[in-house]
Structure formats: structure tokens, C-alpha cells
């Protein structure tokens, strides 16, 4: 049995009480570049999303979990997306909301827990991430967790002024 509990954090399913936390993250324009978001989300839409979050990953093809510290505070979100059971692969994304919670090992532990869950419980063959070449912290996080750069998408993202490249990173379950 894979545990979603580490030494510093644990991962849990989203609850209705997470509405404001998810709302803040989804509507923080400073974070939109991470997910190519271009429009705000209403509380109503996020409430509907949370109400439908009970679908399992095999039905929804995605899974979003809250990252919580030992004080039971929600500090971030971690996602499995593009879940492809036929090819046994999925994408992974992670966000630690506040700067004061970054670089403390929370992201590394959350990513490790989720990758182990994907390989041991979901029986995936591989997981991948798409990360801007400018997001050095995320690149380091994924590379220290065994992900390898396998490609570079040139001029992939446009911020309204310039284009930036995006790496594809992959980790294969051996």
C-alpha cells in the first residue's frame, strides 16, 4: 500500500473547504503563466469542480490533491493530468502557493509521494512534466526527482511580448 504521507507533508483529496484556497490560486494572475490560464474562474465554477472531484482518476482522467503540512495547513496543489491508461502515462504539475513555503523540501516530498503513487497504485509506466525553461526551481525539483529532459518546445509560450521555450521532462518506471 502506498502512503500519501511523508515526513513534512501529506497529500489529500480536495474538500469543499478548499474553495477559497483553489479560488486564490486559480485567479492569481502571477501564476497563470504556469498553466497557460488566460481567464479568471468564478467561485461558482470552482465549487462545481470541487463537487465533482469525487470522480476517480479513471473516469475524470485527472486528479488534484491538496498538499498539507504537519500543522494541517493547505500549502499547495499537485495534479495528475492527461491520465492515459492505455499507454500507462500521465502528466504531473505542482504548485506551492506562498514563497515562504518554497525551498523547504515540501515540493520534493509531495512530488516523490505522487510519483510513487502513480507507479505503485496506478501502475503507470511513465510520468512527464512540461516546464518553462525560465522556471529554474521547477526544473531542479523534477530533475532531482529522477525526471530527465527529453525535449525542448521552441517558442512554445507567449506572454504578450515574448516567446519562451518549454522543456518536456519524463520519468520512466523501471
PDB file of C-alpha atoms in Angstrom:
ATOM      1  CA  UNK A   1       0.000   0.000   0.000  1.00  0.00           C
ATOM      2  CA  UNK A   2       1.341   3.406  -0.999  1.00  0.00           C
ATOM      3  CA  UNK A   3       1.019   6.070   1.646  1.00  0.00           C
ATOM      4  CA  UNK A   4       0.412   9.654   0.669  1.00  0.00           C
ATOM      5  CA  UNK A   5       2.027  10.791   3.909  1.00  0.00           C
ATOM      6  CA  UNK A   6       5.627  11.901   4.178  1.00  0.00           C
ATOM      7  CA  UNK A   7       7.745  13.354   6.978  1.00  0.00           C
ATOM      8  CA  UNK A   8       6.824  17.004   6.394  1.00  0.00           C
ATOM      9  CA  UNK A   9       3.643  16.873   4.328  1.00  0.00           C
ATOM     10  CA  UNK A  10       0.738  14.707   3.275  1.00  0.00           C
ATOM     11  CA  UNK A  11      -1.466  14.661   0.206  1.00  0.00           C
ATOM     12  CA  UNK A  12      -5.242  14.536   0.482  1.00  0.00           C
ATOM     13  CA  UNK A  13      -8.319  14.777  -1.710  1.00  0.00           C
ATOM     14  CA  UNK A  14      -9.844  18.205  -2.167  1.00  0.00           C
ATOM     15  CA  UNK A  15     -12.686  19.139   0.161  1.00  0.00           C
ATOM     16  CA  UNK A  16     -15.452  21.765  -0.148  1.00  0.00           C
ATOM     17  CA  UNK A  17     -13.497  23.797   2.433  1.00  0.00           C
ATOM     18  CA  UNK A  18     -10.707  24.210  -0.147  1.00  0.00           C
ATOM     19  CA  UNK A  19     -12.872  26.545  -2.245  1.00  0.00           C
ATOM     20  CA  UNK A  20     -11.113  29.787  -1.238  1.00  0.00           C
ATOM     21  CA  UNK A  21      -7.632  28.268  -1.492  1.00  0.00           C
ATOM     22  CA  UNK A  22      -8.260  26.945  -5.017  1.00  0.00           C
ATOM     23  CA  UNK A  23     -10.016  30.204  -5.967  1.00  0.00           C
ATOM     24  CA  UNK A  24      -6.982  32.247  -4.881  1.00  0.00           C
ATOM     25  CA  UNK A  25      -4.554  30.070  -6.841  1.00  0.00           C
ATOM     26  CA  UNK A  26      -6.665  29.881 -10.000  1.00  0.00           C
ATOM     27  CA  UNK A  27      -7.182  33.656 -10.021  1.00  0.00           C
ATOM     28  CA  UNK A  28      -3.629  34.727  -9.155  1.00  0.00           C
ATOM     29  CA  UNK A  29      -2.549  36.292 -12.448  1.00  0.00           C
ATOM     30  CA  UNK A  30       1.106  35.949 -11.371  1.00  0.00           C
ATOM     31  CA  UNK A  31       0.694  32.157 -11.622  1.00  0.00           C
ATOM     32  CA  UNK A  32      -1.221  31.978 -14.890  1.00  0.00           C
ATOM     33  CA  UNK A  33       1.926  31.502 -16.952  1.00  0.00           C
ATOM     34  CA  UNK A  34       2.442  28.132 -15.228  1.00  0.00           C
ATOM     35  CA  UNK A  35      -0.755  26.643 -16.620  1.00  0.00           C
ATOM     36  CA  UNK A  36      -1.470  28.810 -19.662  1.00  0.00           C
ATOM     37  CA  UNK A  37      -4.555  30.177 -17.897  1.00  0.00           C
ATOM     38  CA  UNK A  38      -5.947  33.284 -19.545  1.00  0.00           C
ATOM     39  CA  UNK A  39      -9.271  33.878 -17.828  1.00  0.00           C
ATOM     40  CA  UNK A  40     -10.362  34.036 -14.197  1.00  0.00           C
ATOM     41  CA  UNK A  41     -12.512  31.363 -12.574  1.00  0.00           C
ATOM     42  CA  UNK A  42     -15.632  32.157 -10.570  1.00  0.00           C
ATOM     43  CA  UNK A  43     -16.276  30.712  -7.134  1.00  0.00           C
ATOM     44  CA  UNK A  44     -19.333  29.042  -8.670  1.00  0.00           C
ATOM     45  CA  UNK A  45     -17.218  27.151 -11.230  1.00  0.00           C
ATOM     46  CA  UNK A  46     -14.666  26.112  -8.621  1.00  0.00           C
ATOM     47  CA  UNK A  47     -17.467  24.991  -6.297  1.00  0.00           C
ATOM     48  CA  UNK A  48     -18.867  22.834  -9.121  1.00  0.00           C
ATOM     49  CA  UNK A  49     -15.394  21.432  -9.763  1.00  0.00           C
ATOM     50  CA  UNK A  50     -14.992  20.529  -6.081  1.00  0.00           C
ATOM     51  CA  UNK A  51     -18.440  18.917  -6.026  1.00  0.00           C
ATOM     52  CA  UNK A  52     -17.447  16.746  -8.997  1.00  0.00           C
ATOM     53  CA  UNK A  53     -13.995  15.922  -7.645  1.00  0.00           C
ATOM     54  CA  UNK A  54     -15.317  12.611  -6.326  1.00  0.00           C
ATOM     55  CA  UNK A  55     -14.890  11.082  -9.797  1.00  0.00           C
ATOM     56  CA  UNK A  56     -11.999   8.669  -9.765  1.00  0.00           C
ATOM     57  CA  UNK A  57      -8.982   9.207 -11.973  1.00  0.00           C
ATOM     58  CA  UNK A  58     -10.073   6.501 -14.414  1.00  0.00           C
ATOM     59  CA  UNK A  59     -13.267   8.432 -15.149  1.00  0.00           C
ATOM     60  CA  UNK A  60     -12.050  12.025 -14.871  1.00  0.00           C
ATOM     61  CA  UNK A  61      -8.600  11.415 -16.437  1.00  0.00           C
ATOM     62  CA  UNK A  62      -7.168  13.773 -13.832  1.00  0.00           C
ATOM     63  CA  UNK A  63      -6.567  14.015 -10.100  1.00  0.00           C
ATOM     64  CA  UNK A  64      -5.871  17.081  -7.989  1.00  0.00           C
ATOM     65  CA  UNK A  65      -4.643  16.696  -4.428  1.00  0.00           C
ATOM     66  CA  UNK A  66      -4.002  19.246  -1.698  1.00  0.00           C
ATOM     67  CA  UNK A  67      -0.515  19.424  -0.215  1.00  0.00           C
ATOM     68  CA  UNK A  68      -0.775  19.901   3.561  1.00  0.00           C
ATOM     69  CA  UNK A  69       1.915  20.432   6.176  1.00  0.00           C
ATOM     70  CA  UNK A  70       2.015  18.717   9.575  1.00  0.00           C
ATOM     71  CA  UNK A  71       0.015  21.622  11.047  1.00  0.00           C
ATOM     72  CA  UNK A  72      -2.760  20.563   8.607  1.00  0.00           C
ATOM     73  CA  UNK A  73      -2.474  23.815   6.631  1.00  0.00           C
ATOM     74  CA  UNK A  74      -3.006  23.559   2.892  1.00  0.00           C
ATOM     75  CA  UNK A  75       0.139  24.915   1.242  1.00  0.00           C
ATOM     76  CA  UNK A  76      -0.203  23.808  -2.364  1.00  0.00           C
ATOM     77  CA  UNK A  77      -1.724  21.614  -5.027  1.00  0.00           C
ATOM     78  CA  UNK A  78      -0.368  18.696  -7.024  1.00  0.00           C
ATOM     79  CA  UNK A  79      -2.038  17.363 -10.155  1.00  0.00           C
ATOM     80  CA  UNK A  80      -2.107  14.303 -12.330  1.00  0.00           C
ATOM     81  CA  UNK A  81      -3.488  15.215 -15.760  1.00  0.00           C
ATOM     82  CA  UNK A  82      -3.850  13.666 -19.215  1.00  0.00           C
ATOM     83  CA  UNK A  83      -4.165  10.279 -17.499  1.00  0.00           C
ATOM     84  CA  UNK A  84      -3.784   7.728 -20.300  1.00  0.00           C
ATOM     85  CA  UNK A  85      -4.492   4.206 -19.072  1.00  0.00           C
ATOM     86  CA  UNK A  86      -3.884   2.588 -22.479  1.00  0.00           C
ATOM     87  CA  UNK A  87      -0.345   3.943 -22.716  1.00  0.00           C
ATOM     88  CA  UNK A  88       0.143   3.975 -18.933  1.00  0.00           C
ATOM     89  CA  UNK A  89       1.292   7.587 -18.671  1.00  0.00           C
ATOM     90  CA  UNK A  90       0.217  10.902 -17.177  1.00  0.00           C
ATOM     91  CA  UNK A  91       1.404  14.464 -16.700  1.00  0.00           C
ATOM     92  CA  UNK A  92       2.238  15.952 -13.316  1.00  0.00           C
ATOM     93  CA  UNK A  93       2.082  19.555 -12.131  1.00  0.00           C
ATOM     94  CA  UNK A  94       2.788  21.043  -8.716  1.00  0.00           C
ATOM     95  CA  UNK A  95       2.428  24.411  -7.033  1.00  0.00           C
ATOM     96  CA  UNK A  96       3.445  25.553  -3.562  1.00  0.00           C
ATOM     97  CA  UNK A  97       1.435  28.754  -3.094  1.00  0.00           C
ATOM     98  CA  UNK A  98       3.472  31.043  -0.857  1.00  0.00           C
ATOM     99  CA  UNK A  99       7.156  31.861  -1.221  1.00  0.00           C
ATOM    100  CA  UNK A 100       7.814  31.181   2.469  1.00  0.00           C
ATOM    101  CA  UNK A 101       6.809  27.529   1.936  1.00  0.00           C
ATOM    102  CA  UNK A 102       9.125  27.058  -1.051  1.00  0.00           C
ATOM    103  CA  UNK A 103      12.630  25.598  -0.878  1.00  0.00           C
ATOM    104  CA  UNK A 104      11.821  23.769   2.353  1.00  0.00           C
ATOM    105  CA  UNK A 105      11.516  20.294   0.817  1.00  0.00           C
ATOM    106  CA  UNK A 106       7.710  20.269   0.670  1.00  0.00           C
ATOM    107  CA  UNK A 107       7.567  20.177  -3.123  1.00  0.00           C
ATOM    108  CA  UNK A 108      10.225  17.462  -3.329  1.00  0.00           C
ATOM    109  CA  UNK A 109       8.392  15.291  -0.820  1.00  0.00           C
ATOM    110  CA  UNK A 110       4.996  15.873  -2.486  1.00  0.00           C
ATOM    111  CA  UNK A 111       6.386  15.040  -5.926  1.00  0.00           C
ATOM    112  CA  UNK A 112       8.056  11.901  -4.605  1.00  0.00           C
ATOM    113  CA  UNK A 113       4.825  10.748  -2.921  1.00  0.00           C
ATOM    114  CA  UNK A 114       2.785  11.365  -6.069  1.00  0.00           C
ATOM    115  CA  UNK A 115       5.257   9.653  -8.403  1.00  0.00           C
ATOM    116  CA  UNK A 116       5.346   6.606  -6.108  1.00  0.00           C
ATOM    117  CA  UNK A 117       1.530   6.581  -6.103  1.00  0.00           C
ATOM    118  CA  UNK A 118       1.444   6.779  -9.914  1.00  0.00           C
ATOM    119  CA  UNK A 119       3.877   3.892 -10.281  1.00  0.00           C
ATOM    120  CA  UNK A 120       2.761   1.645  -7.413  1.00  0.00           C
ATOM    121  CA  UNK A 121      -1.009   2.188  -7.298  1.00  0.00           C
ATOM    122  CA  UNK A 122      -1.948   3.411 -10.774  1.00  0.00           C
ATOM    123  CA  UNK A 123       0.679   1.132 -12.379  1.00  0.00           C
ATOM    124  CA  UNK A 124       1.839   3.813 -14.791  1.00  0.00           C
ATOM    125  CA  UNK A 125       4.897   3.205 -16.934  1.00  0.00           C
ATOM    126  CA  UNK A 126       5.850   6.869 -17.114  1.00  0.00           C
ATOM    127  CA  UNK A 127       5.053  10.362 -15.905  1.00  0.00           C
ATOM    128  CA  UNK A 128       6.011  13.660 -17.507  1.00  0.00           C
ATOM    129  CA  UNK A 129       6.010  17.396 -16.912  1.00  0.00           C
ATOM    130  CA  UNK A 130       6.047  20.473 -19.138  1.00  0.00           C
ATOM    131  CA  UNK A 131       8.188  23.229 -17.605  1.00  0.00           C
ATOM    132  CA  UNK A 132       9.246  26.628 -18.918  1.00  0.00           C
ATOM    133  CA  UNK A 133      12.987  26.911 -19.420  1.00  0.00           C
ATOM    134  CA  UNK A 134      12.778  30.027 -17.210  1.00  0.00           C
ATOM    135  CA  UNK A 135      11.292  28.116 -14.263  1.00  0.00           C
ATOM    136  CA  UNK A 136      14.621  27.022 -12.817  1.00  0.00           C
ATOM    137  CA  UNK A 137      13.189  25.990  -9.441  1.00  0.00           C
ATOM    138  CA  UNK A 138      10.712  23.566 -11.038  1.00  0.00           C
ATOM    139  CA  UNK A 139      13.319  22.188 -13.417  1.00  0.00           C
ATOM    140  CA  UNK A 140      15.616  21.494 -10.461  1.00  0.00           C
ATOM    141  CA  UNK A 141      12.762  19.942  -8.454  1.00  0.00           C
ATOM    142  CA  UNK A 142      11.816  17.492 -11.192  1.00  0.00           C
ATOM    143  CA  UNK A 143      15.398  16.674 -12.193  1.00  0.00           C
ATOM    144  CA  UNK A 144      16.368  15.887  -8.591  1.00  0.00           C
ATOM    145  CA  UNK A 145      13.375  13.533  -8.503  1.00  0.00           C
ATOM    146  CA  UNK A 146      14.690  11.471 -11.421  1.00  0.00           C
ATOM    147  CA  UNK A 147      12.995  13.254 -14.335  1.00  0.00           C
ATOM    148  CA  UNK A 148      15.083  13.690 -17.488  1.00  0.00           C
ATOM    149  CA  UNK A 149      14.789  16.424 -20.094  1.00  0.00           C
ATOM    150  CA  UNK A 150      13.687  14.701 -23.294  1.00  0.00           C
ATOM    151  CA  UNK A 151      12.744  17.619 -25.499  1.00  0.00           C
ATOM    152  CA  UNK A 152      12.512  21.352 -25.923  1.00  0.00           C
ATOM    153  CA  UNK A 153       9.453  23.008 -27.435  1.00  0.00           C
ATOM    154  CA  UNK A 154      10.748  26.210 -29.040  1.00  0.00           C
ATOM    155  CA  UNK A 155       8.765  29.466 -28.774  1.00  0.00           C
ATOM    156  CA  UNK A 156       6.060  27.465 -27.001  1.00  0.00           C
ATOM    157  CA  UNK A 157       4.533  30.096 -24.727  1.00  0.00           C
ATOM    158  CA  UNK A 158       3.727  33.727 -25.487  1.00  0.00           C
ATOM    159  CA  UNK A 159       3.346  36.187 -22.603  1.00  0.00           C
ATOM    160  CA  UNK A 160       2.047  39.043 -24.753  1.00  0.00           C
ATOM    161  CA  UNK A 161       5.531  40.348 -25.503  1.00  0.00           C
ATOM    162  CA  UNK A 162       7.966  37.483 -25.995  1.00  0.00           C
ATOM    163  CA  UNK A 163       8.023  33.759 -26.624  1.00  0.00           C
ATOM    164  CA  UNK A 164       9.649  31.293 -24.274  1.00  0.00           C
ATOM    165  CA  UNK A 165      10.711  27.694 -24.653  1.00  0.00           C
ATOM    166  CA  UNK A 166       9.327  24.795 -22.649  1.00  0.00           C
ATOM    167  CA  UNK A 167      11.054  21.558 -21.670  1.00  0.00           C
ATOM    168  CA  UNK A 168       9.380  18.170 -21.591  1.00  0.00           C
ATOM    169  CA  UNK A 169      10.679  16.061 -18.711  1.00  0.00           C
ATOM    170  CA  UNK A 170       9.948  12.378 -18.290  1.00  0.00           C
ATOM    171  CA  UNK A 171      10.458   9.714 -15.669  1.00  0.00           C
ATOM    172  CA  UNK A 172      10.057   6.081 -16.639  1.00  0.00           C
ATOM    173  CA  UNK A 173       9.185   3.467 -14.043  1.00  0.00           C
ATOM    174  CA  UNK A 174      11.978   0.899 -14.175  1.00  0.00           C
TER     175      UNK A 174
END
